[in-house]
Structures are given as C-alpha cells and as structure tokens.
PDB file of C-alpha atoms in Angstrom:
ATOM      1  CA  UNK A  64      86.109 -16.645 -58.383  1.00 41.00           C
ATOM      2  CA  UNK A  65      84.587 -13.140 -56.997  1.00 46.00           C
ATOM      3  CA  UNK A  66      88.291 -11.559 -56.778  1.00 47.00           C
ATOM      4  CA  UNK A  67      87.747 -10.005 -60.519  1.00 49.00           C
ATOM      5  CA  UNK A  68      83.933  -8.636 -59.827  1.00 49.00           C
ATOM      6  CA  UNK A  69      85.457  -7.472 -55.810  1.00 50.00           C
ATOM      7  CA  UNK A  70      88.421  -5.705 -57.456  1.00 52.00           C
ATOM      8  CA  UNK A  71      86.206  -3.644 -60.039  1.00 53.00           C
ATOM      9  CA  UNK A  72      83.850  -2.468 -57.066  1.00 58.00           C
ATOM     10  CA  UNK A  73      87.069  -0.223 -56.781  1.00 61.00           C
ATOM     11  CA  UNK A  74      85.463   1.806 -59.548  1.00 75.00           C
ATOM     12  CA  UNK A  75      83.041   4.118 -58.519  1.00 76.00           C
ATOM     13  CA  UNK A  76      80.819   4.024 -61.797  1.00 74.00           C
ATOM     14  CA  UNK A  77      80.971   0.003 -62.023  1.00 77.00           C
ATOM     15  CA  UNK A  78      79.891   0.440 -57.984  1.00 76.00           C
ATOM     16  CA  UNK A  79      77.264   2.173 -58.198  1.00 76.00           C
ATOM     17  CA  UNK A  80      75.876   0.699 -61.325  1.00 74.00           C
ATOM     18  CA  UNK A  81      76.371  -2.743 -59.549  1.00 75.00           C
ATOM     19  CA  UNK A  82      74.396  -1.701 -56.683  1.00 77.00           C
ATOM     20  CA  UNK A  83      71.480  -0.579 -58.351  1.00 78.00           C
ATOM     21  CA  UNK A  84      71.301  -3.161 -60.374  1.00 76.00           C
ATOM     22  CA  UNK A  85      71.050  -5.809 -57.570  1.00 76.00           C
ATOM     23  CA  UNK A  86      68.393  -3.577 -56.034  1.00 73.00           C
ATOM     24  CA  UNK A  87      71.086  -2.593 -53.136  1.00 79.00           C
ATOM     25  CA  UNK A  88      69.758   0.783 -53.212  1.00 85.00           C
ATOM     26  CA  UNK A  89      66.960   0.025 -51.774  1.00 89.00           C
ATOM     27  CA  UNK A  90      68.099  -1.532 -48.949  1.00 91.00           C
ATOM     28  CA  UNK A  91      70.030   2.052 -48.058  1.00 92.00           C
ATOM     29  CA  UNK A  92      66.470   3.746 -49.161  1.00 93.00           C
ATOM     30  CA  UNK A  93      64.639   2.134 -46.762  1.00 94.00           C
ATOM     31  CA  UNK A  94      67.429   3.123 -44.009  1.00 95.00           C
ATOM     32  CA  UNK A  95      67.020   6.456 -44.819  1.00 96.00           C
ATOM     33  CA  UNK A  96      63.255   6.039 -44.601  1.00 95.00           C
ATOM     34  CA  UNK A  97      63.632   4.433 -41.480  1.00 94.00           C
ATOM     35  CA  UNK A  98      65.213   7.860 -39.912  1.00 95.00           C
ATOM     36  CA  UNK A  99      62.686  10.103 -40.591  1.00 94.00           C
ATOM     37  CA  UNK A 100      65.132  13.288 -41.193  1.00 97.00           C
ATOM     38  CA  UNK A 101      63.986  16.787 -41.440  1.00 97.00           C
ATOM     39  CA  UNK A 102      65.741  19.716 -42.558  1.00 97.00           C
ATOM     40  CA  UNK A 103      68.444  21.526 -40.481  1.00 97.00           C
ATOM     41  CA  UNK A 104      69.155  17.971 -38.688  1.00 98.00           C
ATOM     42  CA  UNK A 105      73.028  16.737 -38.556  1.00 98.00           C
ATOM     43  CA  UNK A 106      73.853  13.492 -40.257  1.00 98.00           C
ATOM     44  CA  UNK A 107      77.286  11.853 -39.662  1.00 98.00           C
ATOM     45  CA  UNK A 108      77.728   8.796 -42.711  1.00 98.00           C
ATOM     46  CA  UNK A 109      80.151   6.440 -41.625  1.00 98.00           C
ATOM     47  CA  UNK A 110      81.338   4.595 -44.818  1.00 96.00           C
ATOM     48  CA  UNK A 111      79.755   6.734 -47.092  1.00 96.00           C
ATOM     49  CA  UNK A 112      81.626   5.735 -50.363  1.00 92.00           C
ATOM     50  CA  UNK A 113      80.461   7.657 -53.520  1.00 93.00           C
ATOM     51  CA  UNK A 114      77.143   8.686 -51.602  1.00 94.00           C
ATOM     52  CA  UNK A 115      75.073   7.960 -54.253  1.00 92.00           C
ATOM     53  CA  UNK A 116      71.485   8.158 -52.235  1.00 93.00           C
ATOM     54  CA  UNK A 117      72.570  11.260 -51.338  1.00 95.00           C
ATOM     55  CA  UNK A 118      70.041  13.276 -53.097  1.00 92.00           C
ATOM     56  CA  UNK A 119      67.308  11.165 -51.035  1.00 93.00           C
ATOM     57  CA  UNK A 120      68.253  13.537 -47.942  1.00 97.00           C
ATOM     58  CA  UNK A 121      66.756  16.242 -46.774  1.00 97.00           C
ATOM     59  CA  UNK A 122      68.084  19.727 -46.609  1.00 96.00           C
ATOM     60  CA  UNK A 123      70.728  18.213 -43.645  1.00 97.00           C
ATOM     61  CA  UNK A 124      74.162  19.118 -42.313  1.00 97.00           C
ATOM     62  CA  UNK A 125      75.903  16.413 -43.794  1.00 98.00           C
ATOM     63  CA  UNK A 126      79.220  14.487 -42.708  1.00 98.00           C
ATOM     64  CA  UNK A 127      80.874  11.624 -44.822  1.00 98.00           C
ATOM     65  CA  UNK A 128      83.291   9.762 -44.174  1.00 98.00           C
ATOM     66  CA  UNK A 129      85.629   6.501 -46.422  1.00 97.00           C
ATOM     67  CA  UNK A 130      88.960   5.590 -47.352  1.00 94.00           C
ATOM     68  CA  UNK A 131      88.914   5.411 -50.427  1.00 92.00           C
ATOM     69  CA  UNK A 132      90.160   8.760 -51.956  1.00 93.00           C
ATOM     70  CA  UNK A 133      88.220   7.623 -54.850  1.00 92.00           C
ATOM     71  CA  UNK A 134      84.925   7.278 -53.843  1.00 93.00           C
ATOM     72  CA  UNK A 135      85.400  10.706 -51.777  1.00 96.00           C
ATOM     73  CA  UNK A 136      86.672  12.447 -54.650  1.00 94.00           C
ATOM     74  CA  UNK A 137      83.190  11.270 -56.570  1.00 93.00           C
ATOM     75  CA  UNK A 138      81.261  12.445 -53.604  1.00 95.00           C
ATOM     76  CA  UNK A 139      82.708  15.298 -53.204  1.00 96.00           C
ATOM     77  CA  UNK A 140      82.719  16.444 -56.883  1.00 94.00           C
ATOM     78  CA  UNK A 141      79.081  15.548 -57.178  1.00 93.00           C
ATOM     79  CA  UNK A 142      77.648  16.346 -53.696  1.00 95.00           C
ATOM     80  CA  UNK A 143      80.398  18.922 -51.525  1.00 92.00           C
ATOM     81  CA  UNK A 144      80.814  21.849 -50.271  1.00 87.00           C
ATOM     82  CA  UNK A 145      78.757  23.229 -49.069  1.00 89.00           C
ATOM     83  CA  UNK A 146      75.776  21.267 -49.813  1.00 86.00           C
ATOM     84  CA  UNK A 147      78.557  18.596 -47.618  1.00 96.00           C
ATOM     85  CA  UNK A 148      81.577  17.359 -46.444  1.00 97.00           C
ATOM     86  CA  UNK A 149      83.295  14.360 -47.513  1.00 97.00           C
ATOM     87  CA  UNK A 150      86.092  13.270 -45.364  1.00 97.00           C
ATOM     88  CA  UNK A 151      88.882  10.648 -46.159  1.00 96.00           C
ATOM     89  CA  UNK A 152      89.437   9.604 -42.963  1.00 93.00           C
ATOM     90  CA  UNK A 153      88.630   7.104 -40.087  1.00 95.00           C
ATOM     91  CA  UNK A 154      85.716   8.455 -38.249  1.00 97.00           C
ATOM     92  CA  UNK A 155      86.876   8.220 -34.002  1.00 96.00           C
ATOM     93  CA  UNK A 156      86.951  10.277 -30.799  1.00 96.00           C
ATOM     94  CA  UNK A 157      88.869  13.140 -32.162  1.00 96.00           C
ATOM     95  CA  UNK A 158      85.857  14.582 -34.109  1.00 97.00           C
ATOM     96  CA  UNK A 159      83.564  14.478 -30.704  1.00 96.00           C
ATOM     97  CA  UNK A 160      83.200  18.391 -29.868  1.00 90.00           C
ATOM     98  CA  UNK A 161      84.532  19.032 -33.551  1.00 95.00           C
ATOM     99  CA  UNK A 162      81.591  18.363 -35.378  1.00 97.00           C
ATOM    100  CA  UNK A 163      77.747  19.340 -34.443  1.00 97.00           C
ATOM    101  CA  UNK A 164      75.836  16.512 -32.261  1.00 98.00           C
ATOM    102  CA  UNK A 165      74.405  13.860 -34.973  1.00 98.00           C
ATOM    103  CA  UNK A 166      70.844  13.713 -34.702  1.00 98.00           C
ATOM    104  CA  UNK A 167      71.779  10.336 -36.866  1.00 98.00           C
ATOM    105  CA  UNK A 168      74.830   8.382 -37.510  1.00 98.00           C
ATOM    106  CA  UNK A 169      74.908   5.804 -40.702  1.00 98.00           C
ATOM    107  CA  UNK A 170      77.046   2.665 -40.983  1.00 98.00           C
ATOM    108  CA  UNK A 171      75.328   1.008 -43.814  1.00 97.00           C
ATOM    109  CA  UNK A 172      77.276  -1.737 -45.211  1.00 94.00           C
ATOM    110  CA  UNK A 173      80.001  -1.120 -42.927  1.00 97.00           C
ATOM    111  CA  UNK A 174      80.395  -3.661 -39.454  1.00 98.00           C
ATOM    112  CA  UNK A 175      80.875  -6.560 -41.598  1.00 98.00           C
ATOM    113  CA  UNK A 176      83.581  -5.042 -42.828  1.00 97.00           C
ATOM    114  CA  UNK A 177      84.984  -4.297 -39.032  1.00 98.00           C
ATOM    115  CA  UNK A 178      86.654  -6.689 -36.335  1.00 98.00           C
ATOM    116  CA  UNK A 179      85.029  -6.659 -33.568  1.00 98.00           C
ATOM    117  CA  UNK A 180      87.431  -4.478 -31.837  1.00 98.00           C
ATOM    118  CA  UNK A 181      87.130  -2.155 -34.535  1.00 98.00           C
ATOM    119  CA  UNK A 182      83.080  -2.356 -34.111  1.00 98.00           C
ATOM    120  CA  UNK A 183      82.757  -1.478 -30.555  1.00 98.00           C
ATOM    121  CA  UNK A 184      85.101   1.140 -30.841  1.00 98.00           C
ATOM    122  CA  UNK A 185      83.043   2.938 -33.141  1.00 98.00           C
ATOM    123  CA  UNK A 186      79.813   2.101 -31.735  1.00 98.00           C
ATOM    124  CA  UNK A 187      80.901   3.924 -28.519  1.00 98.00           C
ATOM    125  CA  UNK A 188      82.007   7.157 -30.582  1.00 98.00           C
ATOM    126  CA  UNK A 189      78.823   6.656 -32.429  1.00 98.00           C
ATOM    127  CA  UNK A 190      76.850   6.090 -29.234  1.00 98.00           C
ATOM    128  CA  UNK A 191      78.811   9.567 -27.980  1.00 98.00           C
ATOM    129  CA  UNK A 192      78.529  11.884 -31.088  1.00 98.00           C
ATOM    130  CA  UNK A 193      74.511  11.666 -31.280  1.00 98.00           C
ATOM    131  CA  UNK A 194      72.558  14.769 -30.521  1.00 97.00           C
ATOM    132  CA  UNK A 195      69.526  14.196 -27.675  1.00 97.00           C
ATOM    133  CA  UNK A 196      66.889  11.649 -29.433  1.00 97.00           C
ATOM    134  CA  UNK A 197      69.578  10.879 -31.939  1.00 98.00           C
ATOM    135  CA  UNK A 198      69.959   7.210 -33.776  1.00 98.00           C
ATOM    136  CA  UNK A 199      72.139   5.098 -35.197  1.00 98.00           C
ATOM    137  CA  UNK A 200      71.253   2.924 -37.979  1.00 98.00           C
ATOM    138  CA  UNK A 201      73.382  -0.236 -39.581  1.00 98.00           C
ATOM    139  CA  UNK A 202      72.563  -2.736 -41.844  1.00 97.00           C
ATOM    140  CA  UNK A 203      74.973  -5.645 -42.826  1.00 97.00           C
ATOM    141  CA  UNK A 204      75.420  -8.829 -44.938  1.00 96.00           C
ATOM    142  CA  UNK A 205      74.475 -11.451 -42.703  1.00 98.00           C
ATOM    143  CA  UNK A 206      74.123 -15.433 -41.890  1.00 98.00           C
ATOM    144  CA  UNK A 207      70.403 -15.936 -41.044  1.00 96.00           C
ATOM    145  CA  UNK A 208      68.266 -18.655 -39.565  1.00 90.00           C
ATOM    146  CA  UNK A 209      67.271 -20.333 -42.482  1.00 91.00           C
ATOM    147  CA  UNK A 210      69.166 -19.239 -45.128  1.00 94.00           C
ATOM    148  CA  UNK A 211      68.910 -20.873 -48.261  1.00 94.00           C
ATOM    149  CA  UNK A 212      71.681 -21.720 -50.066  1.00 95.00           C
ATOM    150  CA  UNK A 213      72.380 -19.047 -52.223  1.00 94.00           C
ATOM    151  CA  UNK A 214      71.790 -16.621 -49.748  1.00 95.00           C
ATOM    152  CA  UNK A 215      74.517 -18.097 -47.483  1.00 96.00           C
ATOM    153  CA  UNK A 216      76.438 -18.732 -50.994  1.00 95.00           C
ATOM    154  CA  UNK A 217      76.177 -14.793 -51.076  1.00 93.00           C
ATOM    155  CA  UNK A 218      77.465 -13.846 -47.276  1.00 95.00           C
ATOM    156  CA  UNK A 219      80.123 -16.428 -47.574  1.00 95.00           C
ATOM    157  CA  UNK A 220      81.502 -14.522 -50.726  1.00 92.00           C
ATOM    158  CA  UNK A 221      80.577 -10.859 -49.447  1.00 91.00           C
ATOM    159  CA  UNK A 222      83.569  -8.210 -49.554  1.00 88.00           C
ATOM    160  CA  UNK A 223      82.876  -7.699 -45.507  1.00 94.00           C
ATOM    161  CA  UNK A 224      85.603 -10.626 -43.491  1.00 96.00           C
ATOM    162  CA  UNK A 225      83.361 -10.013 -40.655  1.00 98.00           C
ATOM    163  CA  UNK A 226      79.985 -11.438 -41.695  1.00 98.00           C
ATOM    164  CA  UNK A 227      77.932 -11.819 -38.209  1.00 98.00           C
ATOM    165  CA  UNK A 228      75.049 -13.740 -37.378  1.00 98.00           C
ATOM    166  CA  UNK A 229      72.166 -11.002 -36.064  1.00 98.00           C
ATOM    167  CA  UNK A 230      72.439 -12.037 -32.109  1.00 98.00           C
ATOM    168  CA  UNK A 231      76.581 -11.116 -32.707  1.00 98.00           C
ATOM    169  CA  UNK A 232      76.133  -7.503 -34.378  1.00 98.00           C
ATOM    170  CA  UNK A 233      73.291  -6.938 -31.506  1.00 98.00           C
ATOM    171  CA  UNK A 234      75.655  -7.992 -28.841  1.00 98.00           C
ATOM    172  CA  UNK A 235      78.330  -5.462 -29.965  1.00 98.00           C
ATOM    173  CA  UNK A 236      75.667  -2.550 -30.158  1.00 98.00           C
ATOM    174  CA  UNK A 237      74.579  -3.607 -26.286  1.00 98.00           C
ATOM    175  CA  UNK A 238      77.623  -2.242 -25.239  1.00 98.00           C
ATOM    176  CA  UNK A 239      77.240   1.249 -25.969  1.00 98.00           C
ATOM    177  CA  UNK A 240      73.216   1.736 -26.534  1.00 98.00           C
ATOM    178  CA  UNK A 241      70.308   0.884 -24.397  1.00 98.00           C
ATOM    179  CA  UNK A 242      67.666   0.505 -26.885  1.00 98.00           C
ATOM    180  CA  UNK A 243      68.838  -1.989 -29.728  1.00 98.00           C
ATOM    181  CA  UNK A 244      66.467  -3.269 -32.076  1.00 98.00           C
ATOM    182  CA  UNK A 245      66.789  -5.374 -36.092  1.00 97.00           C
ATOM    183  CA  UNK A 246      65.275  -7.536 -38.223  1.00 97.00           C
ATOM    184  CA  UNK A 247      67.063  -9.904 -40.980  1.00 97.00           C
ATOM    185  CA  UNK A 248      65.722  -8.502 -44.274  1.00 95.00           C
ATOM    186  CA  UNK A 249      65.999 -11.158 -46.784  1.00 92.00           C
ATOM    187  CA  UNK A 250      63.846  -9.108 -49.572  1.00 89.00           C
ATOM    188  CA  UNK A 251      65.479  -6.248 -50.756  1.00 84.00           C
ATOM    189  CA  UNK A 252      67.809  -6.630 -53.064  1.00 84.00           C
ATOM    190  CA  UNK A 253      67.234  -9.046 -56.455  1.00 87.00           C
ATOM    191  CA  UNK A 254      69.438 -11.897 -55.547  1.00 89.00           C
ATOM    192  CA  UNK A 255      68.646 -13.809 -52.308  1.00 92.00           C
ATOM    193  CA  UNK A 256      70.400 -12.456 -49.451  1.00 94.00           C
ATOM    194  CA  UNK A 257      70.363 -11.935 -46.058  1.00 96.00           C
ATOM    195  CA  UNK A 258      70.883  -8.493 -44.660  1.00 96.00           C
ATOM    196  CA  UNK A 259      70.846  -7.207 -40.576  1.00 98.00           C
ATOM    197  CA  UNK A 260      69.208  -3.918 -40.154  1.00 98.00           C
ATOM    198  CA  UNK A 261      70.008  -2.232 -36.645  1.00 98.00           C
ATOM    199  CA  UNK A 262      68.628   0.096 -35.143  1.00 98.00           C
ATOM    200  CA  UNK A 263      70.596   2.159 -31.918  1.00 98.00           C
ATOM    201  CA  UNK A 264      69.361   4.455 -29.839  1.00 98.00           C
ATOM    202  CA  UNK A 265      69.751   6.244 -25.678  1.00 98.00           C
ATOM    203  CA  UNK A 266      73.575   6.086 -25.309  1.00 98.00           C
ATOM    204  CA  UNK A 267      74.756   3.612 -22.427  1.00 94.00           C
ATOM    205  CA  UNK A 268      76.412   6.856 -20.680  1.00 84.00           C
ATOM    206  CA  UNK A 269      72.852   8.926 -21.061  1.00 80.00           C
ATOM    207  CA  UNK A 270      70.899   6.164 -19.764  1.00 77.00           C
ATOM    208  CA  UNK A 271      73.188   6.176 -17.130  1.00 73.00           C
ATOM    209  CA  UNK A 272      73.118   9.787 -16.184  1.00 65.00           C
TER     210      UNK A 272
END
C-alpha cells in the first residue's frame, strides 16, 4: 500500500516537502541542536540525502555522503563547493587519514536502514574518524515500549528493513563507543511515531589507550 508514496521519496522535491510536512525536520533540528557546533568544526553526514537542514549549520567543514546521485546532485547544486562536499559514495575506512578528524559524525535516519553487519562496521569507522571530544549522533524509526498502534503501524511500514528496538541500536553502538546514551522520542514529528535518538561518544580504542 506504501510502495507508491516509498517510490516517490525518490524525488528530491516530493522528499523534502514530505518531510516537512510530517514535522521530520524537526526531529534532524533538534539533532543538530543537540551537537552544539561552532564554526571552523568538521562535520562528516553519513546519509545526508538532499541536505536540506543544511543552512541550520554553522560556518563548518562539511562532508556528505548518499547513494543516490540524485539527492547529491540537489545538495551539491544548492549547498557545494566550497561552502561543502557532497560525496556519492559509501562512507568506510578508506577516508580515515583522508578527511580532517570529525568533531561530529551524523547518521540521522540511517541504521534502520543498515544490517547489522553493515551497522557495526560503520560505527567503528565512525567511532575512528572523530576528532578528540568528538560525537556521534543517530536517530532512527523505532519499536518502543508502549507503542500505540499507529505508531507501530508507522515503523512496521518505514522505508528502513532494519527497524530496532532501542536496547538493539544501543547494543551495536557498545561495540565501538564507551559512552552511549538515547531516549525514544515519540513527539516530534505530526503523526505518532517512535523515533531512537543516540548519542556516541570516547571511542572504544581511546578509552582503551
């Protein structure tokens, strides 16, 4: 029944305009708020798609990254060089020691989306590209303790094939950060859903050192 609405997500104008108009913006607002970022600081975006809070940043070095050429070609028009980069590829290990240390790394609306595999693999290059004092911050559909119907209605139907409950995405941080924290935020958009907002921070290997 959602395969129609999914497929025109595709489209970076219907995308956007569907995300503000559920209030999902405001989830990634509050992310950004969350940070704290100042200028000059280094910000690699995991899953960046159009990058449509963009403009919410400071004055930062700036690092996106998606797979779809189209969102990256909206980004990019709109936001690039050399105000950023915008990167069609899948973020990893070869761009550790290419780009700057990240005083912050963003994955919002990403894990879900990720096996679990595929989730601690870039956690740990996450967990190794942050700068000293750097953090990581996720947030993901999720199934809650509680949820009402349409709420679960909603994370049963999400795009993501790797909807977690909060104790499973916190487990898969653990194994590359020291301090994990969350919360399931079930106010921020205007439909009821459930949402897991993460926050990583001291590397495993720093803690370790």
């Amino acid at each position: 029944m959602l395969a129609p609405l999914k497929n025109l997500l595709g489209n970076v104008t219907m995308y956007v305009a569907l995300q503000k108009a559920l209030g999902s913006d405001r989830l990634r607002y509050r992310c950004l708020a969350e940070l704290d970022l100042h200028d000059g600081d280094t910000v690699i975006d995991v899953g960046c798609g159009p990058a449509y809070y963009f403009d919410r940043l400071p004055a930062v070095t700036y690092f996106g990254f998606d797979t779809s050429e189209r969102y990256i070609a909206h980004a990019s028009a709109r936001y690039g060089s050399p105000r950023a980069t915008f990167s069609t590829e899948i973020f990893g290990e070869r761009h550790l020691g290419v780009l700057p240390p990240a005083n912050a790394v963003l994955l919002l609306g990403l894990l879900h989306h990720l096996s679990d595999e595929d989730s601690r693999s870039l956690l740990r290059v996450a967990s190794q590209a942050l700068a000293p004092g750097g953090r990581v911050i996720a947030v993901d559909t999720c199934y809650a303790p509680g949820q009402g119907r349409v709420s679960k209605w909603m994370s049963d139907n999400d795009r993501g094939e790797h909807v977690r409950e909060p104790a499973a995405f916190e487990a898969l941080a653990r194994e590359s950060f020291a301090d994990v924290s969350g919360e399931v935020v079930d106010d921020a958009i205007r439909v009821p859903s459930s949402f897991w907002l993460m926050r990583m921070a001291t590397p495993l290997h720093v803690a370790a050192a």
